[in-house]
XYZ file of C-alpha atoms in Angstrom:
185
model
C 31.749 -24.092 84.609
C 33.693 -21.078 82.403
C 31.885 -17.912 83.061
C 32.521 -14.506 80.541
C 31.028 -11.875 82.020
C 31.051 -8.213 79.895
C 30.013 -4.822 81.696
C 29.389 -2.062 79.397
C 27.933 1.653 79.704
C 29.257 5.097 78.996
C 32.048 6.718 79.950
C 31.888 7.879 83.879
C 29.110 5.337 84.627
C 31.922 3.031 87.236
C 33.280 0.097 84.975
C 37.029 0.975 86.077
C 36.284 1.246 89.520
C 34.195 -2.295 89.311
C 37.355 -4.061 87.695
C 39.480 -2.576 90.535
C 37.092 -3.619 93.204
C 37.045 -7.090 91.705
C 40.717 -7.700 90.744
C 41.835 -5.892 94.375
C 38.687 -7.326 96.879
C 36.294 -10.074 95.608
C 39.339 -12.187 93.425
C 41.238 -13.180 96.348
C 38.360 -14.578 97.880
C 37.875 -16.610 94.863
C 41.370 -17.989 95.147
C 42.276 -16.025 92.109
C 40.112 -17.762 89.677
C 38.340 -14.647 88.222
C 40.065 -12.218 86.264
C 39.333 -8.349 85.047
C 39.966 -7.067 81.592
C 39.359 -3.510 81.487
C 39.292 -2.984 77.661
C 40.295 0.604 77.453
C 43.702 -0.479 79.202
C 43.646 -2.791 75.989
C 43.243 -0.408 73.496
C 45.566 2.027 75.715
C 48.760 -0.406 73.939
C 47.931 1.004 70.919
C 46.955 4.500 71.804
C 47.555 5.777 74.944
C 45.629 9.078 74.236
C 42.378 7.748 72.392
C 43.553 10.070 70.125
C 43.785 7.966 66.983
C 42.097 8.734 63.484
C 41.943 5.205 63.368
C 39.946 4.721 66.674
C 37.283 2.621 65.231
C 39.485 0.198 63.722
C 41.880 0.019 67.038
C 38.929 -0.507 69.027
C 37.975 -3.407 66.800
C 41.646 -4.799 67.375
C 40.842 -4.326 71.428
C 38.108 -6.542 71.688
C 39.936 -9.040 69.667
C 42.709 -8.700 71.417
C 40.001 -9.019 74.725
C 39.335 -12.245 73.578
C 42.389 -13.615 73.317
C 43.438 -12.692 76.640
C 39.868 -13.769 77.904
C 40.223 -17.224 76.060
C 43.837 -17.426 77.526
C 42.464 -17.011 80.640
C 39.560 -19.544 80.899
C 42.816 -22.563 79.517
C 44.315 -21.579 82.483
C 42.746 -22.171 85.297
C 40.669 -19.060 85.675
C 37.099 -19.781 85.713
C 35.016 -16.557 85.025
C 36.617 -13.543 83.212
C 34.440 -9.804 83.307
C 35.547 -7.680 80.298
C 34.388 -4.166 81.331
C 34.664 -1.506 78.730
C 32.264 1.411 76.397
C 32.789 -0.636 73.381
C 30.993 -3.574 74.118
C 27.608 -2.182 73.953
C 25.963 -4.191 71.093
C 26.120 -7.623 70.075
C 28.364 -7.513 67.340
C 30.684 -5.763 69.581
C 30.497 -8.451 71.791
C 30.355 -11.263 69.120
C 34.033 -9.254 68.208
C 35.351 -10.471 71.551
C 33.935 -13.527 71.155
C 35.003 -14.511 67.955
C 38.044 -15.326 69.540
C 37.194 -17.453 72.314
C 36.733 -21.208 72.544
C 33.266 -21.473 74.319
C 31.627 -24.668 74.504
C 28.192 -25.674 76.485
C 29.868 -25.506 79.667
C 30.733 -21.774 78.799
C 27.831 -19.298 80.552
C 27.890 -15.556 78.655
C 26.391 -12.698 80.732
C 25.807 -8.852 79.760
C 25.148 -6.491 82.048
C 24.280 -2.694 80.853
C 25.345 0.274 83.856
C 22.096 2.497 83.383
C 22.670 5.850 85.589
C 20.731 8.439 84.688
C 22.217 10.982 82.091
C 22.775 13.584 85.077
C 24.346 11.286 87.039
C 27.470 10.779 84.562
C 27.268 14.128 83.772
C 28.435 14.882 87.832
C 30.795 12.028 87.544
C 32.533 13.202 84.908
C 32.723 16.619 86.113
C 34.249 15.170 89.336
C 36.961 13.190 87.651
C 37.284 15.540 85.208
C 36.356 18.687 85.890
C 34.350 18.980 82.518
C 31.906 16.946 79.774
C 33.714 16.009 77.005
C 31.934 17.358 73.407
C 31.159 13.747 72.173
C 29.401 12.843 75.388
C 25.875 13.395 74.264
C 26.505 11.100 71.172
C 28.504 8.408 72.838
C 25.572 8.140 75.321
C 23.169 7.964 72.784
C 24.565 5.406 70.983
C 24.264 3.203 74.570
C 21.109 4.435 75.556
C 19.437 2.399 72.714
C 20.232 -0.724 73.864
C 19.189 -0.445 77.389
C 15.991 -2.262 77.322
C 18.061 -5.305 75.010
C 17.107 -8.440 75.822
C 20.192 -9.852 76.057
C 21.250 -7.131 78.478
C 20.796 -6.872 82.461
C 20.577 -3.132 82.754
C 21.388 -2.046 86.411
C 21.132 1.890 87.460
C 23.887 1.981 89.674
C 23.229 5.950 90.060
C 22.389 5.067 93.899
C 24.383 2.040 94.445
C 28.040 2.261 96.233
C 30.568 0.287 93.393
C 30.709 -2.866 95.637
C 27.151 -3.040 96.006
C 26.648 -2.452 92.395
C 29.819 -5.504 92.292
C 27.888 -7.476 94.769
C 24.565 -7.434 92.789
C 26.286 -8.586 89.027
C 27.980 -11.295 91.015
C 24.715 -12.206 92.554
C 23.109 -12.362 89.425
C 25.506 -14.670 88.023
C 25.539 -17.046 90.718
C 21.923 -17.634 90.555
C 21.160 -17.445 86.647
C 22.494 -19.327 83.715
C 23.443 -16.453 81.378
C 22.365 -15.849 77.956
C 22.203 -17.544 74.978
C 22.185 -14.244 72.769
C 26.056 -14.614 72.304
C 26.200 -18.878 72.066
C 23.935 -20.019 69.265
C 25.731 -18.608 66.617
C-alpha cells in the first residue's frame, strides 16, 4: 500500500525539524522505504531567498515539482512519501501536488494540520530568528482557517517534543485509512 502523507502549518510551527527526524531516525528503521520532501528546499532551486516577485507562481511550480518527485518516489520502491511545507494548506494546494501523481485505490492520502498556538510560533520564531517577520500575522491567518477542515488532522504540537509529535502522525497513519478528500476527483 502507497502512502502520501502532507504536513502543513505556518512558518516556525516544526515541519523541518519533523522531515529531519524522519529522513535521519524513523526511515532507517523502515528499511528506507519512506521518504521526506520538504517543499521549501523545493522551491529553494528556484529562489534561494523567497525573495521572488513571482513567489506565488514559483510556489505553484514547487508543489508540482513535489509531485513529481513524490510520484517518482512511490515507482521506486518507496512506499509512503510526507511532503511537509506552508504551502500546502488548502486543498487545491494539495490537489497542485497531486495533479502530478499516479494514485490509484491502493494509494492512502493523509493531511495533517500543526496547530500551536499563535504565541507559541511567535517564541519559535524569535528563537530561530531572533524576530517576527511583518507578514506573519497574515500568513497565519490564512492557515488558521482551515484548522477545523475536515479533511485535515490538526495536531497542537505546542507541548509535544518533535518525535513525539513524529510518533503520533505515524501512529495515525498506521491505524487509519486516510482521506478521500484528495482521491475522488
Amino acid at each position: 500500500m502507497k502512502k502520501i502523507v502532507f504536513v502543513s502549518g505556518a512558518s516556525g510551527v516544526g515541519k523541518t525539524t519533523l522531515c529531519e527526524i524522519l529522513t535521519t531516525q524513523i526511515g532507517p528503521s523502515y528499511n528506507d522505504e519512506i521518504a521526506g520532501i520538504d517543499m521549501d528546499e523545493v522551491y529553494k532551486f528556484v529562489d534561494r531567498r523567497f525573495r521572488s516577485p513571482h513567489g506565488g507562481r514559483l510556489y505553484k511550480l514547487a508543489r508540482h515539482n513535489t509531485g513529481c518527485l513524490t510520484n517518482n518516489f512511490l515507482e521506486n520502491g518507496i512506499h509512503t512519501v510526507f511532503i511537509f511545507g506552508i504551502e500546502i494548506y488548502n486543498k487545491l494546494r494539495v490537489n497542485d501536488v497531486l495533479e502530478y501523481v499516479q494514485i490509484d485505490e491502493q494509494t492512502l492520502v493523509y493531511h495533517f494540520t500543526l496547530t500551536p498556538p499563535k504565541r507559541k510560533i511567535i517564541e519559535r520564531l524569535l528563537k530561530r530568528q531572533n524576530h517576527v517577520p511583518e507578514w506573519f500575522h497574515m500568513h497565519l491567518l490564512e492557515r488558521e482557517y482551515y484548522y477545523d477542515a475536515k479533511w485535515t488532522i490538526p495536531i497542537d504540537n505546542s507541548n509535544l517534543t518533535p518525535r513525539k509529535t513524529m510518533d503520533i502522525i505515524m501512529e495515525k497513519i498506521q491505524k487509519t485509512q486516510g482521506t478521500d478528500y484528495f482521491t475522488t476527483r
